[in-house]
PDB file of C-alpha atoms in Angstrom:
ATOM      1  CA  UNK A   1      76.545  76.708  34.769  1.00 38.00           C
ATOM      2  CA  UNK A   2      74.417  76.522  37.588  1.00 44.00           C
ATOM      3  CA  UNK A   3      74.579  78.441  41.431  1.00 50.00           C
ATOM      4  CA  UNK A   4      76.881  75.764  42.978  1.00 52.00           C
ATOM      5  CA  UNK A   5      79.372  76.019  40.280  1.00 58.00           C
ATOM      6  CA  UNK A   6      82.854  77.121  41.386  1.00 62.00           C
ATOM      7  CA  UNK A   7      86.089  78.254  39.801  1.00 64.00           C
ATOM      8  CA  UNK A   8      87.201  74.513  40.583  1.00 69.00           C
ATOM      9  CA  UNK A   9      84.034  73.140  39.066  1.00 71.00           C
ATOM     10  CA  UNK A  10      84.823  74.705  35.516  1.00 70.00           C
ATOM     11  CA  UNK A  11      88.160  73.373  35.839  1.00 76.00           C
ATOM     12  CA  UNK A  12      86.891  69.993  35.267  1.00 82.00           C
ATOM     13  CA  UNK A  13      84.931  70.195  32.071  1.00 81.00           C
ATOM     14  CA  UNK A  14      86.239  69.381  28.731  1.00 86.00           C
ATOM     15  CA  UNK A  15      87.532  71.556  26.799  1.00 84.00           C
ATOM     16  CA  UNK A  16      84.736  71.998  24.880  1.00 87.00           C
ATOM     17  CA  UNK A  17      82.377  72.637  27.620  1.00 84.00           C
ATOM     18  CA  UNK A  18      85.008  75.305  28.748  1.00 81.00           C
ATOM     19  CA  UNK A  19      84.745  77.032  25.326  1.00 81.00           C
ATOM     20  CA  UNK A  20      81.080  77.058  25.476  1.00 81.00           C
ATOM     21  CA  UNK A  21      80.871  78.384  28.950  1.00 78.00           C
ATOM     22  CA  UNK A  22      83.225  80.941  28.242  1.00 79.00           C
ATOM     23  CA  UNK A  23      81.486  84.528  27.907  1.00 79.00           C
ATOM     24  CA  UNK A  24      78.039  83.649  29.473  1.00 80.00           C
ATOM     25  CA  UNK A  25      76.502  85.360  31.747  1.00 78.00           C
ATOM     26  CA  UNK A  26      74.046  84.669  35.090  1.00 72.00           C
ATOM     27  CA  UNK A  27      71.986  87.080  36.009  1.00 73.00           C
ATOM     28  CA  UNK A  28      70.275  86.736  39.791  1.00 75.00           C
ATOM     29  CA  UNK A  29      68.152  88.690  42.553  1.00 77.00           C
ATOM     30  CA  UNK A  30      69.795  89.087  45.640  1.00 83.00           C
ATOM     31  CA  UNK A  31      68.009  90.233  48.866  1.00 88.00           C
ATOM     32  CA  UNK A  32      69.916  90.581  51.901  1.00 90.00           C
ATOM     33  CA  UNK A  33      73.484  92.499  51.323  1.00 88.00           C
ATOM     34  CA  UNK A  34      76.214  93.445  53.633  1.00 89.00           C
ATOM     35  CA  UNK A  35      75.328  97.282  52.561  1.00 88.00           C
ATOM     36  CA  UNK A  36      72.303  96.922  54.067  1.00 90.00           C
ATOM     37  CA  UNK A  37      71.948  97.831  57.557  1.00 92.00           C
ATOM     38  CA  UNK A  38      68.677  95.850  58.338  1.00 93.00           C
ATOM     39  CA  UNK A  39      69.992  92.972  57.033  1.00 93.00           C
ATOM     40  CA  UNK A  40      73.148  93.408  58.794  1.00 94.00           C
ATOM     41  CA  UNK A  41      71.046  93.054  62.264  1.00 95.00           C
ATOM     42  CA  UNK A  42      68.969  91.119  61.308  1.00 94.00           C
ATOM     43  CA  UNK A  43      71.985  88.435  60.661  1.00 95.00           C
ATOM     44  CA  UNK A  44      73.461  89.696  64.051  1.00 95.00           C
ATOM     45  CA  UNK A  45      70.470  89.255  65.804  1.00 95.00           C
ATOM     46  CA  UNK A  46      69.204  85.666  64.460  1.00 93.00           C
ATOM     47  CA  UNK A  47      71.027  83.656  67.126  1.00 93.00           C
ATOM     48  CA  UNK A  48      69.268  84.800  69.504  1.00 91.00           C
ATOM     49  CA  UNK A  49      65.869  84.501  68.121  1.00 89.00           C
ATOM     50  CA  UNK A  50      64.035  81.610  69.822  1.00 86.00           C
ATOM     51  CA  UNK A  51      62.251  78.676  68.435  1.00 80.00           C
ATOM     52  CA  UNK A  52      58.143  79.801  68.036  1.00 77.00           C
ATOM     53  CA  UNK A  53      56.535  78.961  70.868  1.00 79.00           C
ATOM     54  CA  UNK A  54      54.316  76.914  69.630  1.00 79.00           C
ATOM     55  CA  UNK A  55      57.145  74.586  67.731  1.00 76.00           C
ATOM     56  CA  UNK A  56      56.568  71.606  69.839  1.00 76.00           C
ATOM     57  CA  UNK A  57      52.765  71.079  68.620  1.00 81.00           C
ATOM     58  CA  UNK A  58      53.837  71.436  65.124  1.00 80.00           C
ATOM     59  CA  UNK A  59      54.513  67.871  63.328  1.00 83.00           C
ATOM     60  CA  UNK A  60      58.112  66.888  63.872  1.00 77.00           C
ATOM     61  CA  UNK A  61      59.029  67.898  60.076  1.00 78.00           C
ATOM     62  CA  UNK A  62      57.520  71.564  60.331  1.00 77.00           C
ATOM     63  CA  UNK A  63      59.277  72.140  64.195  1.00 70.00           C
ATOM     64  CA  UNK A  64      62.193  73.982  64.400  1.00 72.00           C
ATOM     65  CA  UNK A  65      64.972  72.383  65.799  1.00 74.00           C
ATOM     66  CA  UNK A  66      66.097  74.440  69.779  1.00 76.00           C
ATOM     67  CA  UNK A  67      69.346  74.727  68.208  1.00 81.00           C
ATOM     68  CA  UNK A  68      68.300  75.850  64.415  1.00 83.00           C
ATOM     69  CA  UNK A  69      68.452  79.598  64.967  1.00 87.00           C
ATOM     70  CA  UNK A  70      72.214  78.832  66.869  1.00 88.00           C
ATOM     71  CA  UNK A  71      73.717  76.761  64.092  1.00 90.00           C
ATOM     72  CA  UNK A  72      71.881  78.416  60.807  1.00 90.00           C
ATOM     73  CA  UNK A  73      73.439  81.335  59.316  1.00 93.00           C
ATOM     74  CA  UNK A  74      71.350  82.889  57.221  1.00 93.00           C
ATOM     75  CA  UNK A  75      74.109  85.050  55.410  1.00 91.00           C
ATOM     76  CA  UNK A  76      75.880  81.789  54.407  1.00 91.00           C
ATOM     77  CA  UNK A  77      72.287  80.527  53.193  1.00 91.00           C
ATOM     78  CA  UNK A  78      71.613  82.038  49.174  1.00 87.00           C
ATOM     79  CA  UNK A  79      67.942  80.860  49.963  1.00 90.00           C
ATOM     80  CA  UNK A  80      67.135  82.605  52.949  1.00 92.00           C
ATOM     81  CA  UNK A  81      69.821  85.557  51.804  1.00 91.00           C
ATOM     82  CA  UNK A  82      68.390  85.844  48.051  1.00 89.00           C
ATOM     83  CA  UNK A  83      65.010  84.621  48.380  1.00 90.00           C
ATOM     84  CA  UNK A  84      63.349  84.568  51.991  1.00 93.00           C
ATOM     85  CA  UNK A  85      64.255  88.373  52.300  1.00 94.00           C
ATOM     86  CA  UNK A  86      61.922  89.151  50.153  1.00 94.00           C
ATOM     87  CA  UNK A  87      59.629  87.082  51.319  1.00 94.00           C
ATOM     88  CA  UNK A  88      60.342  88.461  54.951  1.00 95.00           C
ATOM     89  CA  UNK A  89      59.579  92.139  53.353  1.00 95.00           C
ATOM     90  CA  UNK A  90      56.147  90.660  51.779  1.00 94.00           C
ATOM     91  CA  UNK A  91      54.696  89.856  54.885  1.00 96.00           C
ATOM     92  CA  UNK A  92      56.409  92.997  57.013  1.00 96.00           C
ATOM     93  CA  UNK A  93      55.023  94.925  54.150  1.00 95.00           C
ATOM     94  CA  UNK A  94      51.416  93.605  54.485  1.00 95.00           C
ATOM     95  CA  UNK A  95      50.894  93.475  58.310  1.00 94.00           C
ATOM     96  CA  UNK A  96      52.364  96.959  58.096  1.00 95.00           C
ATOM     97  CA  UNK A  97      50.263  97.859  55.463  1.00 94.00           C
ATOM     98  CA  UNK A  98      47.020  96.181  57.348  1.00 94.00           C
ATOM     99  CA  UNK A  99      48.252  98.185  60.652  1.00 93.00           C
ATOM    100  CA  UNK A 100      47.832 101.551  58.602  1.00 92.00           C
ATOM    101  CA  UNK A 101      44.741 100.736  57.432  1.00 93.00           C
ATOM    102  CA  UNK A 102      42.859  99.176  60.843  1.00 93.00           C
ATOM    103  CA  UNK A 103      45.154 100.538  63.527  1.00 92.00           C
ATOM    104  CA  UNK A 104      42.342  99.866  66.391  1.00 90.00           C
ATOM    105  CA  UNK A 105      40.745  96.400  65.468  1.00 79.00           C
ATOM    106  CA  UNK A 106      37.301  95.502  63.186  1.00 87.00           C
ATOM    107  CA  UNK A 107      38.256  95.677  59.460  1.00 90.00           C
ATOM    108  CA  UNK A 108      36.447  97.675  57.844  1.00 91.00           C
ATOM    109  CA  UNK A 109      34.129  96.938  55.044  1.00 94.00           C
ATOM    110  CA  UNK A 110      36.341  98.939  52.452  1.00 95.00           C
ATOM    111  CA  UNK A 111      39.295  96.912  53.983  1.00 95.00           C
ATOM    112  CA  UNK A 112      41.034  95.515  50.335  1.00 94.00           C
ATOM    113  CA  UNK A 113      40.004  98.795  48.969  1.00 93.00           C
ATOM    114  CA  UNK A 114      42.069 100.714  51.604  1.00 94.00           C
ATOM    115  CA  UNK A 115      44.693  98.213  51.894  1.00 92.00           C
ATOM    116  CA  UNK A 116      45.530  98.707  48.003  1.00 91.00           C
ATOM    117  CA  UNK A 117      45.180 102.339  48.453  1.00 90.00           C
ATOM    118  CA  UNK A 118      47.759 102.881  51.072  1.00 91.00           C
ATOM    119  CA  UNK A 119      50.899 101.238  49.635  1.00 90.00           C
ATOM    120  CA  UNK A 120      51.035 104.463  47.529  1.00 85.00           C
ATOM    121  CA  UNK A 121      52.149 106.297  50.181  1.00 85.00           C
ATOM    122  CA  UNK A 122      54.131 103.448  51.952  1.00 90.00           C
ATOM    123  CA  UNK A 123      57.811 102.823  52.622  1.00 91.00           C
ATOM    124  CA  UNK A 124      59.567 101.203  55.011  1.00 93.00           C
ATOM    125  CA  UNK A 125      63.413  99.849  54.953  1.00 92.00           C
ATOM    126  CA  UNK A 126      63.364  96.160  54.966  1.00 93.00           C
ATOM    127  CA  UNK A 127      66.091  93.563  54.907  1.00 94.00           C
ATOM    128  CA  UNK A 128      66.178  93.836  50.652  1.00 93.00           C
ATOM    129  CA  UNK A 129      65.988  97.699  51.284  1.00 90.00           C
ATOM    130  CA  UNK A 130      64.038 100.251  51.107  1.00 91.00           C
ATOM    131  CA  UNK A 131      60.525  99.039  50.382  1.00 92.00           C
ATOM    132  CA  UNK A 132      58.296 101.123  48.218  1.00 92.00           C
ATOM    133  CA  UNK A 133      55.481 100.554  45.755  1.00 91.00           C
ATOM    134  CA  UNK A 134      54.852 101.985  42.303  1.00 88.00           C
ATOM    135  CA  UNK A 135      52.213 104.659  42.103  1.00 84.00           C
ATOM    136  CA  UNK A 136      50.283 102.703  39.504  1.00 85.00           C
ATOM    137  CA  UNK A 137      50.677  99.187  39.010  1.00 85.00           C
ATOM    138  CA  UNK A 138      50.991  98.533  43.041  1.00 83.00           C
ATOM    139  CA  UNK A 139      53.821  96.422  42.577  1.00 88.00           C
ATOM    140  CA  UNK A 140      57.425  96.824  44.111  1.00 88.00           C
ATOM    141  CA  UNK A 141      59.518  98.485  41.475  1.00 88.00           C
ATOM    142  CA  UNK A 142      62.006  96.641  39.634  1.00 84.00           C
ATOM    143  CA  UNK A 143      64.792  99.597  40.895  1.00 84.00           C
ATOM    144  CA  UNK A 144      64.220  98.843  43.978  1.00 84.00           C
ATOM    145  CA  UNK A 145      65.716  95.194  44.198  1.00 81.00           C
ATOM    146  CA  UNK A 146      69.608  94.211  44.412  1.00 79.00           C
ATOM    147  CA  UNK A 147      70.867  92.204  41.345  1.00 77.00           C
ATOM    148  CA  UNK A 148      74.148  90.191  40.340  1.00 77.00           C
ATOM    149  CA  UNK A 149      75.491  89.712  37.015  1.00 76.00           C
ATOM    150  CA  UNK A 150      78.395  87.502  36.623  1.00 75.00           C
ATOM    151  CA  UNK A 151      80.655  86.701  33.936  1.00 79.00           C
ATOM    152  CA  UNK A 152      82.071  83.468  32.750  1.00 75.00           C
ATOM    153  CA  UNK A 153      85.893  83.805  31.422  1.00 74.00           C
ATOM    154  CA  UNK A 154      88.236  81.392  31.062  1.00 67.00           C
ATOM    155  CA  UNK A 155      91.765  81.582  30.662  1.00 66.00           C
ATOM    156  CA  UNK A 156      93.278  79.386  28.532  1.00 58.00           C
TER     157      UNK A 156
END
């Protein structure tokens, strides 16, 4: 059983396959959710985002398309939903972080030192949710993410 696999999709497996599906379980991260009010403007908002400026010196393959942010939906997207949320948050989170720490321009020597330092006394509310770190390892804590665990069960 993979992502893309619907209700219809089980239909057609063999009755063996159907028995062996039945009862498992997937387990996934998910980022952006409608409970989320970030997330919620940030999906409102994304049409009228415009291409980067600097789109047309980028090769052809890396440009974004005038149209992309008019015809993408990222809310109908499980990549940018489930997995370029938190990516969005990683790099809100660090040029937030980098702001607190040089506010006013040279870095200062203790820069990585500081930089660590402050994300134990750092939240912000991002578009996975409210963005914290743990006091000790540094890392995001595991409560602090959205998850989805789905069922399998067939009816015979």
């Amino acid at each position: 059983i993979t992502l893309s696999a619907s209700t219809s999709s089980l239909e057609l497996l063999s009755g063996a396959a159907k028995e062996a599906a039945a009862g498992s379980v997937h387990f996934s991260v998910m980022g952006g959710t409608d409970s989320n009010p970030s997330w919620r403007r940030f999906v409102q908002e994304w049409p009228s985002f415009p291409p980067p400026a600097h789109s047309d010196s980028l090769p052809a393959n890396w440009s974004s398309a005038e149209s992309f942010f008019a015809t993408f939906d990222p809310s109908e997207s499980s990549t940018a939903r489930d997995i370029g949320t938190y990516m969005y948050d990683a790099v809100a989170a660090a040029g937030l972080l980098a702001c607190a720490v040089a506010p006013q321009g040279p870095l200062p020597p203790t820069f990585g030192t500081d930089f660590y330092n402050a994300k134990r006394n750092f939240f912000f509310s991002g578009l996975t949710g409210n963005v914290t770190f743990d006091q000790k390892s540094g890392d995001r804590p595991v409560s602090s993410a959205h998850y989805s665990l789905n069922s399998v069960l067939y009816n015979r």
